[in-house]
Amino acid sequence: MTPDHISLHNKQFEPYLSAAQLSEAVQTVAARLNQDYAGQTPLFVAVLNGSFMFVADLLKHITLDCEVSFIKVASYQGTSSTGEVRELLGLTEDLQGRPVIILEDIVDTGHTMRRLLDTLAEKQPASLEVATLFLKPECLQHELSIRYVGLSIPNDFIVGYGLDYDGLGRNYPDVYKAV
């Protein structure tokens, strides 16, 4: 049962998106990836920590041969982006000539994604795309072409389904927004 509100640190959150809505969005993204990459063996690069639930659920619906790698970057402190991206844990696979899809939980300002795209493009993949569960179009501060978007959402601060507020809230199967 979904709580009618949750409290994390000093903030209150109310239900926003149910686990069923999230599952439908994930399956839609997976279906498009399966279609677009049929006959290929893409490398999925999952951005930790927030994407872990999205990635786990997405991969259950991927019917392609694929590889998965994880990287960890950070640009958030509290409820807002610092604008500074720090790569914390790197990628060891050779990307040259391979189709690469970055898997991200949420793209808002685009600072992290711009840095990742620039960094990974230097490794000369055959193609480089982004699949994100959430996109906040009104927050974007960079010109980004994001081909696979589960849900476009307004500029609300959200937690749950892998997303956190200073470390708390990732474990909820539903998504909540700050009130």
mmCIF file of C-alpha atoms in Angstrom:
data_model
loop_
_atom_site.group_PDB
_atom_site.id
_atom_site.type_symbol
_atom_site.label_atom_id
_atom_site.label_comp_id
_atom_site.label_asym_id
_atom_site.label_seq_id
_atom_site.Cartn_x
_atom_site.Cartn_y
_atom_site.Cartn_z
ATOM 1 C CA MET A 1 0.000 0.000 0.000
ATOM 2 C CA THR A 2 1.291 3.447 -0.938
ATOM 3 C CA PRO A 3 1.630 5.852 2.000
ATOM 4 C CA ASP A 4 -0.323 9.095 1.515
ATOM 5 C CA HIS A 5 2.846 11.019 2.362
ATOM 6 C CA ILE A 6 6.425 10.416 3.434
ATOM 7 C CA SER A 7 8.824 12.542 5.415
ATOM 8 C CA LEU A 8 12.538 12.587 4.569
ATOM 9 C CA HIS A 9 14.919 14.807 6.506
ATOM 10 C CA ASN A 10 13.089 18.146 6.702
ATOM 11 C CA LYS A 11 10.747 17.675 3.704
ATOM 12 C CA GLN A 12 7.311 16.222 3.128
ATOM 13 C CA PHE A 13 6.464 14.285 -0.038
ATOM 14 C CA GLU A 14 3.151 13.182 -1.533
ATOM 15 C CA PRO A 15 2.423 10.368 -4.013
ATOM 16 C CA TYR A 16 3.163 11.325 -7.607
ATOM 17 C CA LEU A 17 3.641 8.242 -9.838
ATOM 18 C CA SER A 18 2.648 4.691 -8.985
ATOM 19 C CA ALA A 19 4.785 1.599 -9.471
ATOM 20 C CA ALA A 20 2.354 0.557 -12.237
ATOM 21 C CA GLN A 21 2.864 3.856 -14.113
ATOM 22 C CA LEU A 22 6.633 3.488 -13.773
ATOM 23 C CA SER A 23 6.499 -0.104 -15.021
ATOM 24 C CA GLU A 24 4.553 0.949 -18.097
ATOM 25 C CA ALA A 25 7.074 3.703 -18.895
ATOM 26 C CA VAL A 26 10.003 1.288 -18.448
ATOM 27 C CA GLN A 27 8.404 -1.301 -20.719
ATOM 28 C CA THR A 28 7.782 1.330 -23.397
ATOM 29 C CA VAL A 29 11.452 2.364 -23.359
ATOM 30 C CA ALA A 30 12.553 -1.295 -23.462
ATOM 31 C CA ALA A 31 10.309 -2.033 -26.454
ATOM 32 C CA ARG A 32 11.794 0.874 -28.408
ATOM 33 C CA LEU A 33 15.346 -0.193 -27.558
ATOM 34 C CA ASN A 34 14.600 -3.792 -28.579
ATOM 35 C CA GLN A 35 13.243 -2.578 -31.911
ATOM 36 C CA ASP A 36 15.972 -0.016 -32.634
ATOM 37 C CA TYR A 37 18.881 -2.284 -31.686
ATOM 38 C CA ALA A 38 17.611 -5.559 -33.163
ATOM 39 C CA GLY A 39 20.540 -7.587 -34.473
ATOM 40 C CA GLN A 40 23.078 -5.513 -32.501
ATOM 41 C CA THR A 41 24.797 -6.019 -29.157
ATOM 42 C CA PRO A 42 24.634 -2.670 -27.392
ATOM 43 C CA LEU A 43 26.548 -1.696 -24.288
ATOM 44 C CA PHE A 44 24.288 -0.148 -21.673
ATOM 45 C CA VAL A 45 26.123 2.286 -19.403
ATOM 46 C CA ALA A 46 24.104 2.728 -16.225
ATOM 47 C CA VAL A 47 24.632 5.868 -14.163
ATOM 48 C CA LEU A 48 24.658 5.099 -10.443
ATOM 49 C CA ASN A 49 23.231 5.511 -7.893
ATOM 50 C CA GLY A 50 19.804 6.731 -8.921
ATOM 51 C CA SER A 51 19.303 4.568 -12.003
ATOM 52 C CA PHE A 52 19.644 1.192 -10.296
ATOM 53 C CA MET A 53 15.899 0.402 -10.113
ATOM 54 C CA PHE A 54 15.228 1.700 -13.623
ATOM 55 C CA VAL A 55 18.153 -0.310 -15.022
ATOM 56 C CA ALA A 56 17.163 -3.523 -13.219
ATOM 57 C CA ASP A 57 13.568 -3.291 -14.426
ATOM 58 C CA LEU A 58 14.511 -2.175 -17.940
ATOM 59 C CA LEU A 59 16.937 -5.039 -18.476
ATOM 60 C CA LYS A 60 14.234 -7.567 -17.557
ATOM 61 C CA HIS A 61 12.450 -6.452 -20.738
ATOM 62 C CA ILE A 62 15.496 -6.242 -23.035
ATOM 63 C CA THR A 63 15.461 -9.219 -25.398
ATOM 64 C CA LEU A 64 18.745 -8.350 -27.145
ATOM 65 C CA ASP A 65 22.179 -9.672 -26.425
ATOM 66 C CA CYS A 66 23.743 -6.799 -24.505
ATOM 67 C CA GLU A 67 26.399 -5.834 -22.025
ATOM 68 C CA VAL A 68 25.939 -3.633 -18.982
ATOM 69 C CA SER A 69 28.476 -1.466 -17.228
ATOM 70 C CA PHE A 70 28.098 0.971 -14.358
ATOM 71 C CA ILE A 71 29.564 4.385 -13.772
ATOM 72 C CA LYS A 72 29.079 6.745 -10.890
ATOM 73 C CA VAL A 73 28.933 10.501 -11.231
ATOM 74 C CA ALA A 74 27.566 13.156 -8.927
ATOM 75 C CA SER A 75 26.265 16.669 -9.412
ATOM 76 C CA TYR A 76 23.576 16.933 -6.711
ATOM 77 C CA GLN A 77 23.667 18.192 -3.167
ATOM 78 C CA GLY A 78 20.385 18.270 -1.291
ATOM 79 C CA THR A 79 17.574 19.143 -3.695
ATOM 80 C CA SER A 80 19.490 20.997 -6.392
ATOM 81 C CA SER A 81 22.256 20.421 -8.886
ATOM 82 C CA THR A 82 25.625 21.891 -7.963
ATOM 83 C CA GLY A 83 26.384 22.354 -11.660
ATOM 84 C CA GLU A 84 29.705 20.616 -11.038
ATOM 85 C CA VAL A 85 30.023 17.045 -12.255
ATOM 86 C CA ARG A 86 32.509 14.742 -10.567
ATOM 87 C CA GLU A 87 33.218 11.351 -12.141
ATOM 88 C CA LEU A 88 33.618 8.957 -9.252
ATOM 89 C CA LEU A 89 33.854 5.496 -10.782
ATOM 90 C CA GLY A 90 34.872 4.955 -14.374
ATOM 91 C CA LEU A 91 34.198 2.723 -17.305
ATOM 92 C CA THR A 92 36.687 0.028 -18.324
ATOM 93 C CA GLU A 93 35.082 -1.334 -21.529
ATOM 94 C CA ASP A 94 36.360 -0.354 -24.965
ATOM 95 C CA LEU A 95 33.579 1.645 -26.650
ATOM 96 C CA GLN A 96 35.159 2.082 -30.067
ATOM 97 C CA GLY A 97 32.775 1.018 -32.827
ATOM 98 C CA ARG A 98 30.069 -0.180 -30.417
ATOM 99 C CA PRO A 99 26.498 1.042 -29.961
ATOM 100 C CA VAL A 100 26.357 2.632 -26.495
ATOM 101 C CA ILE A 101 23.238 3.670 -24.580
ATOM 102 C CA ILE A 102 23.536 5.673 -21.371
ATOM 103 C CA LEU A 103 20.855 4.669 -18.860
ATOM 104 C CA GLU A 104 19.920 7.487 -16.485
ATOM 105 C CA ASP A 105 17.184 7.905 -13.907
ATOM 106 C CA ILE A 106 16.523 11.599 -14.510
ATOM 107 C CA VAL A 107 17.801 14.384 -16.746
ATOM 108 C CA ASP A 108 17.005 17.853 -15.476
ATOM 109 C CA THR A 109 19.670 20.549 -15.961
ATOM 110 C CA GLY A 110 21.596 18.287 -18.345
ATOM 111 C CA HIS A 111 24.992 19.100 -16.776
ATOM 112 C CA THR A 112 25.753 15.455 -15.959
ATOM 113 C CA MET A 113 24.481 14.176 -19.287
ATOM 114 C CA ARG A 114 26.409 16.770 -21.322
ATOM 115 C CA ARG A 115 29.626 15.772 -19.538
ATOM 116 C CA LEU A 116 28.944 12.061 -20.020
ATOM 117 C CA LEU A 117 28.095 12.436 -23.693
ATOM 118 C CA ASP A 118 31.244 14.484 -24.351
ATOM 119 C CA THR A 119 33.441 12.057 -22.404
ATOM 120 C CA LEU A 120 32.013 8.908 -23.999
ATOM 121 C CA ALA A 121 32.009 10.396 -27.515
ATOM 122 C CA GLU A 122 35.814 10.721 -27.229
ATOM 123 C CA LYS A 123 35.946 6.907 -27.028
ATOM 124 C CA GLN A 124 34.484 6.694 -30.573
ATOM 125 C CA PRO A 125 31.400 4.499 -30.160
ATOM 126 C CA ALA A 126 29.468 3.550 -33.307
ATOM 127 C CA SER A 127 26.484 5.364 -31.794
ATOM 128 C CA LEU A 128 25.755 7.066 -28.497
ATOM 129 C CA GLU A 129 22.218 7.512 -27.177
ATOM 130 C CA VAL A 130 20.508 8.275 -23.877
ATOM 131 C CA ALA A 131 17.616 6.417 -22.277
ATOM 132 C CA THR A 132 16.191 8.147 -19.216
ATOM 133 C CA LEU A 133 13.188 7.320 -17.115
ATOM 134 C CA PHE A 134 12.466 10.994 -16.371
ATOM 135 C CA LEU A 135 13.126 14.178 -18.326
ATOM 136 C CA LYS A 136 12.457 17.686 -17.003
ATOM 137 C CA PRO A 137 12.402 19.668 -20.272
ATOM 138 C CA GLU A 138 11.870 23.043 -18.583
ATOM 139 C CA CYS A 139 15.070 22.601 -16.545
ATOM 140 C CA LEU A 140 17.442 21.758 -19.397
ATOM 141 C CA GLN A 141 20.387 24.130 -19.653
ATOM 142 C CA HIS A 142 22.116 22.238 -22.460
ATOM 143 C CA GLU A 143 21.139 21.300 -25.989
ATOM 144 C CA LEU A 144 20.593 17.540 -25.686
ATOM 145 C CA SER A 145 19.038 15.018 -28.014
ATOM 146 C CA ILE A 146 17.510 12.384 -25.755
ATOM 147 C CA ARG A 147 15.991 9.659 -27.875
ATOM 148 C CA TYR A 148 14.444 7.436 -25.198
ATOM 149 C CA VAL A 149 12.341 9.098 -22.485
ATOM 150 C CA GLY A 150 10.027 7.197 -20.169
ATOM 151 C CA LEU A 151 8.174 10.239 -18.811
ATOM 152 C CA SER A 152 8.520 13.999 -19.268
ATOM 153 C CA ILE A 153 7.712 15.675 -15.966
ATOM 154 C CA PRO A 154 7.523 19.223 -14.585
ATOM 155 C CA ASN A 155 10.214 20.680 -12.356
ATOM 156 C CA ASP A 156 9.114 18.951 -9.155
ATOM 157 C CA PHE A 157 11.626 17.485 -6.724
ATOM 158 C CA ILE A 158 10.960 13.740 -6.671
ATOM 159 C CA VAL A 159 12.125 10.736 -4.664
ATOM 160 C CA GLY A 160 11.562 7.007 -4.803
ATOM 161 C CA TYR A 161 12.279 4.307 -7.368
ATOM 162 C CA GLY A 162 16.010 4.928 -6.983
ATOM 163 C CA LEU A 163 15.894 8.715 -6.606
ATOM 164 C CA ASP A 164 16.859 10.146 -3.241
ATOM 165 C CA TYR A 165 16.926 13.206 -1.039
ATOM 166 C CA ASP A 166 20.343 13.270 0.635
ATOM 167 C CA GLY A 167 20.522 9.480 0.649
ATOM 168 C CA LEU A 168 16.950 8.700 1.727
ATOM 169 C CA GLY A 169 13.939 7.578 -0.299
ATOM 170 C CA ARG A 170 15.557 5.395 -2.971
ATOM 171 C CA ASN A 171 13.794 2.269 -1.677
ATOM 172 C CA TYR A 172 10.199 3.297 -2.395
ATOM 173 C CA PRO A 173 8.597 1.485 -5.366
ATOM 174 C CA ASP A 174 6.488 4.586 -6.168
ATOM 175 C CA VAL A 175 7.645 8.144 -6.859
ATOM 176 C CA TYR A 176 6.785 11.010 -4.520
ATOM 177 C CA LYS A 177 7.068 14.750 -5.057
ATOM 178 C CA ALA A 178 7.958 17.413 -2.529
ATOM 179 C CA VAL A 179 5.052 19.458 -1.169
#
